[in-house]
PDB file of C-alpha atoms in Angstrom:
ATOM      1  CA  UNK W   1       0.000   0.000   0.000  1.00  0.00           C
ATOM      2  CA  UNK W   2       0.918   3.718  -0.192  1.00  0.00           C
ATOM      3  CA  UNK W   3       3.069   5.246   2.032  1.00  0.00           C
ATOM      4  CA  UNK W   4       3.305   8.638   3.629  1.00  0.00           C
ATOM      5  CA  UNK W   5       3.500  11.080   1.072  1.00  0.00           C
ATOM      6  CA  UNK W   6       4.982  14.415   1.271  1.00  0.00           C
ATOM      7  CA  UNK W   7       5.125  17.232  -0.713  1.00  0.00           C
ATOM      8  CA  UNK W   8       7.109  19.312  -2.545  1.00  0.00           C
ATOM      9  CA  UNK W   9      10.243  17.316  -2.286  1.00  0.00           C
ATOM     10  CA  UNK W  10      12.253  20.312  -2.575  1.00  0.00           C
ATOM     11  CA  UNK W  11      11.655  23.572  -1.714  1.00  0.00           C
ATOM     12  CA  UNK W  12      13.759  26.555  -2.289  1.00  0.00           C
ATOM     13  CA  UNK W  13      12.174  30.028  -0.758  1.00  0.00           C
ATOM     14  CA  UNK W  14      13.749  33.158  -0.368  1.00  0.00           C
ATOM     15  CA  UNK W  15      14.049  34.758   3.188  1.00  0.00           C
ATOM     16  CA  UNK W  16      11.044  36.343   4.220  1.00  0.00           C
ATOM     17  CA  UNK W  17       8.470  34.370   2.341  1.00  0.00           C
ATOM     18  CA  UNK W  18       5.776  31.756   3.393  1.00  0.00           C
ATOM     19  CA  UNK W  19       5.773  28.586   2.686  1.00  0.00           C
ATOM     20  CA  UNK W  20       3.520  25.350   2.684  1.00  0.00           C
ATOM     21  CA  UNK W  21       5.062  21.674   3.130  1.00  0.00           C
ATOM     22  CA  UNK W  22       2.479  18.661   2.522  1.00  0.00           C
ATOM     23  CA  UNK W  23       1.240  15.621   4.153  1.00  0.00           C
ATOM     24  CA  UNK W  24      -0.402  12.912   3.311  1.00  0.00           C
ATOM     25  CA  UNK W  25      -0.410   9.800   6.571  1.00  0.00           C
ATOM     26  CA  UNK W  26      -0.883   6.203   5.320  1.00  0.00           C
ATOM     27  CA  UNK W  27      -5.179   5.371   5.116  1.00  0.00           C
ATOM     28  CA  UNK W  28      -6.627   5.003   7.945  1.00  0.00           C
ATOM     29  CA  UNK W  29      -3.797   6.441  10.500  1.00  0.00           C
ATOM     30  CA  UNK W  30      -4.805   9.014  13.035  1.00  0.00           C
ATOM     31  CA  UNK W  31      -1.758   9.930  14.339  1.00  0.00           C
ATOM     32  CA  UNK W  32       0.235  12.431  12.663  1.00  0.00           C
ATOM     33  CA  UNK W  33       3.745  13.824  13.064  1.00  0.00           C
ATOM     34  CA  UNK W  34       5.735  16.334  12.473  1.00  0.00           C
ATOM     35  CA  UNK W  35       9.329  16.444  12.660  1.00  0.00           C
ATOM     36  CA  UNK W  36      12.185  18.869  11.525  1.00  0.00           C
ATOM     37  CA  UNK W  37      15.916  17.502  10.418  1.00  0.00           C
ATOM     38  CA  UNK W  38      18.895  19.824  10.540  1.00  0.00           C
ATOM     39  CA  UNK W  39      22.613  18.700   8.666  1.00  0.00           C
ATOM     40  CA  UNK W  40      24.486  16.329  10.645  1.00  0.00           C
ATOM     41  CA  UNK W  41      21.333  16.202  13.315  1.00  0.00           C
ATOM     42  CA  UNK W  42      18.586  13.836  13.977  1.00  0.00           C
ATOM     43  CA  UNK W  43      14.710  14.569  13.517  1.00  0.00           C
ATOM     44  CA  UNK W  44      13.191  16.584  16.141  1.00  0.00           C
ATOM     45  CA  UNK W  45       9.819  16.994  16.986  1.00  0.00           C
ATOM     46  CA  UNK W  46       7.863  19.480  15.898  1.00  0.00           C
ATOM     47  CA  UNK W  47       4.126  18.552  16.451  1.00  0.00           C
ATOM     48  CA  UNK W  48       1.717  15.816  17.114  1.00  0.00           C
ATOM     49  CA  UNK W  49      -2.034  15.775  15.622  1.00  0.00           C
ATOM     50  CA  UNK W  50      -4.426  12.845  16.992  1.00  0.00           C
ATOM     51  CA  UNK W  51      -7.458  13.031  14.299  1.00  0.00           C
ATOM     52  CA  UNK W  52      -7.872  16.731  13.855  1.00  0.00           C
ATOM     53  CA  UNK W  53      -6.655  18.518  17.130  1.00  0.00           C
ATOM     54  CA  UNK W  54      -2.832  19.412  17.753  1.00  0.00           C
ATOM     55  CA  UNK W  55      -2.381  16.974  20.910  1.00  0.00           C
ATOM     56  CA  UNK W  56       0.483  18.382  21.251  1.00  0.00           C
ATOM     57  CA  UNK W  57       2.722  21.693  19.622  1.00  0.00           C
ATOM     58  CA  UNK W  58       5.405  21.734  22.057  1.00  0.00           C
ATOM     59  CA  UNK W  59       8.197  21.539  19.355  1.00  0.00           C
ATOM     60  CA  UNK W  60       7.136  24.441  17.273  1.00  0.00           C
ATOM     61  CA  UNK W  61      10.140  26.748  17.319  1.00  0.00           C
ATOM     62  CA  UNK W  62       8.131  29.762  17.085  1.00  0.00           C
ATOM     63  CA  UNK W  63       4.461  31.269  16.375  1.00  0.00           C
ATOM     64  CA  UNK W  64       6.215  31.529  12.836  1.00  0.00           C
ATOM     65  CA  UNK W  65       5.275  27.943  12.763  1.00  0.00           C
ATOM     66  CA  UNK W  66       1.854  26.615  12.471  1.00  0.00           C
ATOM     67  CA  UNK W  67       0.014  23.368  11.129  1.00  0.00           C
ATOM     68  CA  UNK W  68      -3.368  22.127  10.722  1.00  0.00           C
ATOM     69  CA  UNK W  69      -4.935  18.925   9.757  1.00  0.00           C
ATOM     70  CA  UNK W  70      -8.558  19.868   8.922  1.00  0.00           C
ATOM     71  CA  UNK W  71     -10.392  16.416   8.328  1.00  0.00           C
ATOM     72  CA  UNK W  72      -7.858  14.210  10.590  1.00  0.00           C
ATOM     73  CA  UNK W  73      -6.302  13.507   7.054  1.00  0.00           C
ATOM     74  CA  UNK W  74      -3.631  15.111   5.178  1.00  0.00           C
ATOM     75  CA  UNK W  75      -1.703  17.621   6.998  1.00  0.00           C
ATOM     76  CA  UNK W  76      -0.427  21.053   6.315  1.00  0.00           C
ATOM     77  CA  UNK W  77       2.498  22.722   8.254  1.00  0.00           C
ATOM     78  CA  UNK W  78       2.817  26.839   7.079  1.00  0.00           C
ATOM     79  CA  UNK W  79       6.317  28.673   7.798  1.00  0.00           C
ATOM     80  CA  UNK W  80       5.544  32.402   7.673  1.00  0.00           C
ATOM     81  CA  UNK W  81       8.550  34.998   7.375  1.00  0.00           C
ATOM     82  CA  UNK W  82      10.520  32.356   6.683  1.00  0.00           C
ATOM     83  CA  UNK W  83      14.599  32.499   7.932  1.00  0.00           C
ATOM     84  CA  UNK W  84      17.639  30.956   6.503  1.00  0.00           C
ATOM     85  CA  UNK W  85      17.845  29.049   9.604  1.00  0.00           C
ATOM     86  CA  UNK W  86      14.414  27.307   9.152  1.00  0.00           C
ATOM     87  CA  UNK W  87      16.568  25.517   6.150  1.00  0.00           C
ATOM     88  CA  UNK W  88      16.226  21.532   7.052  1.00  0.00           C
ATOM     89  CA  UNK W  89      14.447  18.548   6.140  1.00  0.00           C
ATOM     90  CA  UNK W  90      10.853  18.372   6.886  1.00  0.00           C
ATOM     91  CA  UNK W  91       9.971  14.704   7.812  1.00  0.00           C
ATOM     92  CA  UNK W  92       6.214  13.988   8.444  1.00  0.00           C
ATOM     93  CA  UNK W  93       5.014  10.547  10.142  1.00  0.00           C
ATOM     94  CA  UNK W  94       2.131   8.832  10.620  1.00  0.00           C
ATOM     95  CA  UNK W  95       0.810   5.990  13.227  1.00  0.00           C
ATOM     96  CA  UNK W  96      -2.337   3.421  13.478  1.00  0.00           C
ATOM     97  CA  UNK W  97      -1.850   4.045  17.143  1.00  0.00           C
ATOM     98  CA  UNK W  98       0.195   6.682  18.316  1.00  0.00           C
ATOM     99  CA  UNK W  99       3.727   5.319  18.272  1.00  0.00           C
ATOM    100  CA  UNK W 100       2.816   2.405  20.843  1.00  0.00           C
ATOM    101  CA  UNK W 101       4.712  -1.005  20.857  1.00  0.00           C
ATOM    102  CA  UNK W 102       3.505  -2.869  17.646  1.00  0.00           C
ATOM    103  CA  UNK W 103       2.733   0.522  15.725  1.00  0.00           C
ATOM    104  CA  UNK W 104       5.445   2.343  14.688  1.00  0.00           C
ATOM    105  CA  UNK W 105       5.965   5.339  13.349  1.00  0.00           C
ATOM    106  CA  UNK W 106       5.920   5.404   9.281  1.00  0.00           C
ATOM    107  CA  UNK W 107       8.254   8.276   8.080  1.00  0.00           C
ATOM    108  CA  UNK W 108       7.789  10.094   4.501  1.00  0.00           C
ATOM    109  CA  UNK W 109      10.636  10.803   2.668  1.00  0.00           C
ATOM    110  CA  UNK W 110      10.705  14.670   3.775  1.00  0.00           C
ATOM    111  CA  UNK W 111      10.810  18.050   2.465  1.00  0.00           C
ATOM    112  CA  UNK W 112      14.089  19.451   2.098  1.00  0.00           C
ATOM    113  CA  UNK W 113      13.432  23.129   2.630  1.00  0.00           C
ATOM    114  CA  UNK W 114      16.693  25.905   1.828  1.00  0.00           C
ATOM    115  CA  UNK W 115      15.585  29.753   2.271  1.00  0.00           C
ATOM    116  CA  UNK W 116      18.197  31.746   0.364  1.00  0.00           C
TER     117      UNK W 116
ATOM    118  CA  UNK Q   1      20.749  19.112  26.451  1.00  0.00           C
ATOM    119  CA  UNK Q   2      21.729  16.020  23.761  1.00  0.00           C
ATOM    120  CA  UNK Q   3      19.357  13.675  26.021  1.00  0.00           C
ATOM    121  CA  UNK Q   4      19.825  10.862  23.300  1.00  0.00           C
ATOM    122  CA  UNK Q   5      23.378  10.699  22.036  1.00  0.00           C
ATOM    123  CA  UNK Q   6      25.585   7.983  20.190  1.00  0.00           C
ATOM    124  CA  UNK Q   7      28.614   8.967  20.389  1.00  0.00           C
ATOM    125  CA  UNK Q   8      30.196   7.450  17.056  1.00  0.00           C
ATOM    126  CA  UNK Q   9      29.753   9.345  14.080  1.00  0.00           C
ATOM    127  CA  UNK Q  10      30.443   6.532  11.802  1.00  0.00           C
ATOM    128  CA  UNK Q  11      31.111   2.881  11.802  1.00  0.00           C
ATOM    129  CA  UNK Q  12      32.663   0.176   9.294  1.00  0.00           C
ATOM    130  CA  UNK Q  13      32.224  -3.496   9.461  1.00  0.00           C
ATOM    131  CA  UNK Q  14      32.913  -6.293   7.317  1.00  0.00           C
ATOM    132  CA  UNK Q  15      30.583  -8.242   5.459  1.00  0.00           C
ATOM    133  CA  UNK Q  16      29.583 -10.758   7.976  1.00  0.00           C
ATOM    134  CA  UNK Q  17      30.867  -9.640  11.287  1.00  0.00           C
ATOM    135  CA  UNK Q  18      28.377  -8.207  13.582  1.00  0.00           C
ATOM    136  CA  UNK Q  19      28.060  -4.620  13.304  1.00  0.00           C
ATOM    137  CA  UNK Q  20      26.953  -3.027  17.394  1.00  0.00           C
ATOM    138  CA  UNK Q  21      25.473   0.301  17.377  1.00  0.00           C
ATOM    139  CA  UNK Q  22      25.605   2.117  20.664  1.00  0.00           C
ATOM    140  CA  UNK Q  23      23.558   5.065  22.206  1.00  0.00           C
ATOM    141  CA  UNK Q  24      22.931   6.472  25.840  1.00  0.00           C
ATOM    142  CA  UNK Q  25      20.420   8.399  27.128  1.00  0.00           C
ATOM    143  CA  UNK Q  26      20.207  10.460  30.031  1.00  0.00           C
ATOM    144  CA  UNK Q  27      16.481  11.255  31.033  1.00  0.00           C
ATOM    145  CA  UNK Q  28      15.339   8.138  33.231  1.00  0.00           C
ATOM    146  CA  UNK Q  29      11.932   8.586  32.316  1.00  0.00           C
ATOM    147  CA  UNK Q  30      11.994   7.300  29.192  1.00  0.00           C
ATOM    148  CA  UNK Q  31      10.709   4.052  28.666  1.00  0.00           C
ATOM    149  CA  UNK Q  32      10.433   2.621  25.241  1.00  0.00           C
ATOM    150  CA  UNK Q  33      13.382   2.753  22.987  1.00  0.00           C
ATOM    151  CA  UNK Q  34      13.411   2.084  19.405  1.00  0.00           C
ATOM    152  CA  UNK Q  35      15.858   1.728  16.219  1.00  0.00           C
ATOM    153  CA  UNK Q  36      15.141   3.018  12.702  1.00  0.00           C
ATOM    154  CA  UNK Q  37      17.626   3.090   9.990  1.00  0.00           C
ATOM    155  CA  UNK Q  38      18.023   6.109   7.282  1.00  0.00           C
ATOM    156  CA  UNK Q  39      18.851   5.543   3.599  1.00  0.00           C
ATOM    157  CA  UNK Q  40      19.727   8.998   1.707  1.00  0.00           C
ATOM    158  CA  UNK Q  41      16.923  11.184   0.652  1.00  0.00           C
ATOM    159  CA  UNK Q  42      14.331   8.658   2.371  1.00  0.00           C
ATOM    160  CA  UNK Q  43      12.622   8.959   5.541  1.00  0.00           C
ATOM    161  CA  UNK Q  44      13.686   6.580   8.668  1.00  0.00           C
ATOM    162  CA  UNK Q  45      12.549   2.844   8.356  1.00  0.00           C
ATOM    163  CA  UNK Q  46      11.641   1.526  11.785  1.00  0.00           C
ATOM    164  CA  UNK Q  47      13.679  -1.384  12.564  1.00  0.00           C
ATOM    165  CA  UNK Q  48      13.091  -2.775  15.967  1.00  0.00           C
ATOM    166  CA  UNK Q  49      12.362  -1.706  19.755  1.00  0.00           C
ATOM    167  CA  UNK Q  50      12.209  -2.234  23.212  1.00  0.00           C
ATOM    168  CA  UNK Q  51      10.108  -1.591  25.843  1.00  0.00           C
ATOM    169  CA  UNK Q  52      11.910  -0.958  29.723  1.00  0.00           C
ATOM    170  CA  UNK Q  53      10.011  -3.803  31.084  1.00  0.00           C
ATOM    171  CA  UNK Q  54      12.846  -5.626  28.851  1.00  0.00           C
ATOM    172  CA  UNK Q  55      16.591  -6.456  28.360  1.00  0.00           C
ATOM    173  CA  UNK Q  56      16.627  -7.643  24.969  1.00  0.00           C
ATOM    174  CA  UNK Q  57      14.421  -7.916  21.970  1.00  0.00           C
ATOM    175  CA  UNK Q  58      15.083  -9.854  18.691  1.00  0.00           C
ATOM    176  CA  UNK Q  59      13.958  -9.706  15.297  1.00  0.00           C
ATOM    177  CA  UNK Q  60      15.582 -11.830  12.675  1.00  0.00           C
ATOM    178  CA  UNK Q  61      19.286 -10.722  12.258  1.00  0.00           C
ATOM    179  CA  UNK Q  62      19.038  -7.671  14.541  1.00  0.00           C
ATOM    180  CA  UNK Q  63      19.091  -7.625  18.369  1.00  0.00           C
ATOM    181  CA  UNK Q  64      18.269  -4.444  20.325  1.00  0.00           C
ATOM    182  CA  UNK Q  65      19.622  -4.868  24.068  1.00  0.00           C
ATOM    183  CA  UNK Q  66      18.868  -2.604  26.922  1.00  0.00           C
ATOM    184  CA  UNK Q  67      20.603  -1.817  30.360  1.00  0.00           C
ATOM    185  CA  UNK Q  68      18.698   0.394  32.336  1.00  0.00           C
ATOM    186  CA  UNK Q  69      20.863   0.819  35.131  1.00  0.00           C
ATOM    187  CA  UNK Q  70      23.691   2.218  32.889  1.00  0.00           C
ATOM    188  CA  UNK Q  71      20.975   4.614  30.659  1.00  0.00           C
ATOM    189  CA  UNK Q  72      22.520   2.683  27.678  1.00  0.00           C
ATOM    190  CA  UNK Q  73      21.120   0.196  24.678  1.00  0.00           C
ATOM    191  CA  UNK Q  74      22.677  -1.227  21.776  1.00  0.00           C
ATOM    192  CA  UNK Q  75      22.004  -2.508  18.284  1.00  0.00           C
ATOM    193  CA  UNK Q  76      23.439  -5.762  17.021  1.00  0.00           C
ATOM    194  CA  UNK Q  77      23.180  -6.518  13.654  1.00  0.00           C
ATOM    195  CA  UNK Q  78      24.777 -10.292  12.401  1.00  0.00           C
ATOM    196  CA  UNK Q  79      25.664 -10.766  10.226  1.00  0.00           C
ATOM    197  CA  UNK Q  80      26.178  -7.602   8.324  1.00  0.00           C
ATOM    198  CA  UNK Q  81      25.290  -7.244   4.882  1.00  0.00           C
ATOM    199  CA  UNK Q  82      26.582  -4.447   2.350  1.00  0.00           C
ATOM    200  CA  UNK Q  83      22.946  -3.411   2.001  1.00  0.00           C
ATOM    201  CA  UNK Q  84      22.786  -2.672   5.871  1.00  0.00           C
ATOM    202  CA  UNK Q  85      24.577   0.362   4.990  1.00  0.00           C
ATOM    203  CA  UNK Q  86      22.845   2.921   6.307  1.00  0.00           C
ATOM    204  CA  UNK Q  87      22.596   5.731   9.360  1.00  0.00           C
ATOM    205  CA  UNK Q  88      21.007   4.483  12.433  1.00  0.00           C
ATOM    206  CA  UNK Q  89      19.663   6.288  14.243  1.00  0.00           C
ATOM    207  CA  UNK Q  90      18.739   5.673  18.341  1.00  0.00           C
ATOM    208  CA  UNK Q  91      15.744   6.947  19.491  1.00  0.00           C
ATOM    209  CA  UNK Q  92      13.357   6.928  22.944  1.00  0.00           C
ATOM    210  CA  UNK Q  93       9.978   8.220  24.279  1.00  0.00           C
ATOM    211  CA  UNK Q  94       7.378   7.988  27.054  1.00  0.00           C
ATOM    212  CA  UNK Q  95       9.026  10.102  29.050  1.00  0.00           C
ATOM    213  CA  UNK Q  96       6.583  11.592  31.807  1.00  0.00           C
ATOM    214  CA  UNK Q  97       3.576   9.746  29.791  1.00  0.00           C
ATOM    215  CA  UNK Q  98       4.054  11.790  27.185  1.00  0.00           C
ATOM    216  CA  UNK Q  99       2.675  10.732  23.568  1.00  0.00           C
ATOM    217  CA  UNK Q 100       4.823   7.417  22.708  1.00  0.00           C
ATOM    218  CA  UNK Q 101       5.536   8.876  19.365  1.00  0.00           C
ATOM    219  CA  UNK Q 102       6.746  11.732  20.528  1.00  0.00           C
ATOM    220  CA  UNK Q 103      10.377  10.223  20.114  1.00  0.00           C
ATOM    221  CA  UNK Q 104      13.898  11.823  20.957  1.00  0.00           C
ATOM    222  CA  UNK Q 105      16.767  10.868  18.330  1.00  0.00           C
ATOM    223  CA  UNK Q 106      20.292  10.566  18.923  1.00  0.00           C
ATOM    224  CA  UNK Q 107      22.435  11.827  16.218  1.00  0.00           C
ATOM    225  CA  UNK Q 108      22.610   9.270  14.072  1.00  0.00           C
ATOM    226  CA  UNK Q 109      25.891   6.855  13.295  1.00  0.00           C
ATOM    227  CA  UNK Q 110      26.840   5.854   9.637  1.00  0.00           C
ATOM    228  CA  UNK Q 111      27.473   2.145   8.753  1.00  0.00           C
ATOM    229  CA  UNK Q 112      29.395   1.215   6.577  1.00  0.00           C
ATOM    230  CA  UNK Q 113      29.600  -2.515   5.903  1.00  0.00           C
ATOM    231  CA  UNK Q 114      32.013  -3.405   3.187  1.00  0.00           C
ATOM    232  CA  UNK Q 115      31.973  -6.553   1.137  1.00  0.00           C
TER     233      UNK Q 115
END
C-alpha cells in the first residue's frame, strides 16, 4: 500500500516568504507527526495531531510555525517569514496508534526546505 | 541538552561480522526505545524496539539490548550485509507519559559494511 506522502520534495524560498510543506499519513492512520531535520542532526519533533486537534505543539520553534490537519487527514504545516535558519528537512510521520509497541511510526521521505 | 546521544559518528564493518550500534540516554523517564535506519533522501525505516520492562528484543538478524541501570542500549546486527549500509539512528519516548511517538533521536551513526 501507499506510504506517507509528502510534498514538494524540494523547496527553495527566499528569506522572508511563506511557505507550505504537505502531508499525506498512510489510510486510515490518526496519528500524525511532524518532525524537523537539521545537517548532521537527527529529527526533532515538531508537532503531534491525533485526528484533527494538535495533541500536542510543544516543538514548534516559534508562532512563525503553524500546522493544521482539517479532516484528521492530510496535513499542512505553514512557515511564515521564513529564515535561513528554518533551512532543514521536513519529515512527516504517521501511526495506526500513536507510536505504541507494535505501531510504529511510518516516516515520509521529507521536504528538504533551503531559504536563500 | 543532547538527552539521546551515540557517540560514534560513523562505523565500518565487514561483510559478515556483527556490526553493534551504541547510544545512551540520560532522562530516566523514558521508557520505550526504538531503532530506525536512514537511507539517503528517504525517511527513517523503523527497525526494531524495546520496551523498559525488557533487556533484549530480537527480530531476525538484529538484536536491540537494553541496560537500564547504565541509561545505555545497543544494536546488534549479524551478520552484516553491504545493504545494511545505512545511518542508524537511536531513538526513545514515554518520558513523563508523554505521547509514545513523541520520540527523541540521537544523532545518528553511519554504517558502513564493506563486502
Amino acid at each position: 500500500g501507499a506510504g506517507v506522502s509528502q510534498t514538494p520534495s524540494n523547496k527553495v524560498t527566499e528569506k522572508g516568504k511563506y511557505v507550505e510543506l504537505r502531508c499525506d499519513p498512510i489510510s486510515g492512520h490518526t496519528a500524525l507527526y511532524w518532525y524537523r531535520q537539521s545537517l548532521g542532526q537527527g529529527p526533532e519533533f515538531l508537532i503531534y495531531f491525533q485526528g484533527t486537534g494538535a495533541a500536542d505543539d510543544s516543538g514548534l520553534p516559534n508562532d512563525r510555525f503553524f500546522a493544521v490537519r482539517p479532516e484528521g487527514s492530510v496535513s499542512t504545516l505553514k512557515i511564515q517569514r521564513t529564515e535561513r535558519g528554518d533551512s532543514a528537512v521536513y519529515l512527516c510521520a504517521s501511526s495506526l496508534r500513536g507510536g505504541r509497541e507494535g505501531s510504529p511510526l511510518h516516516f515520509g521521505n521529507g521536504t528538504r526546505l533551503t531559504v536563500t | 541538552d543532547q538527552q539521546v546521544k551515540q557517540n560514534s559518528p560513523s562505523l565500518s564493518v565487514q561483510e559478515g561480522r556483527i556490526s553493534i550500534l551504541n547510544c545512551d540516554y540520560t532522562n530516566s523517564m523514558f521508557d520505550y526505545f526504538l531503532w530506525y535506519k536512514k537511507y539517503p533522501a528517504e525517511g527513517p525505516t523503523f527497525l526494531i524496539s524495546i520496551s523498559s520492562i525488557k533487556d533484549k528484543n530480537e527480530d531476525g538478524r538484529f538484536t536491540v539490548f537494553l541496560n537500564k541501570s547504565a541509561k545505555h542500549l545497543s544494536l546488534h546486527i549479524v551478520p552484516s550485509q553491504p545493504g545494511d549500509s545505512a545511518v542508524y539512528f537511536c531513538a526513545a519516548s514515554g518520558a513523563g507519559g508523554t505521547s509514545y511517538g513523541k520520540l527523541t533521536f540521537g544523532q545518528g551513526t553511519i554504517l558502513t559494511v564493506h563486502p
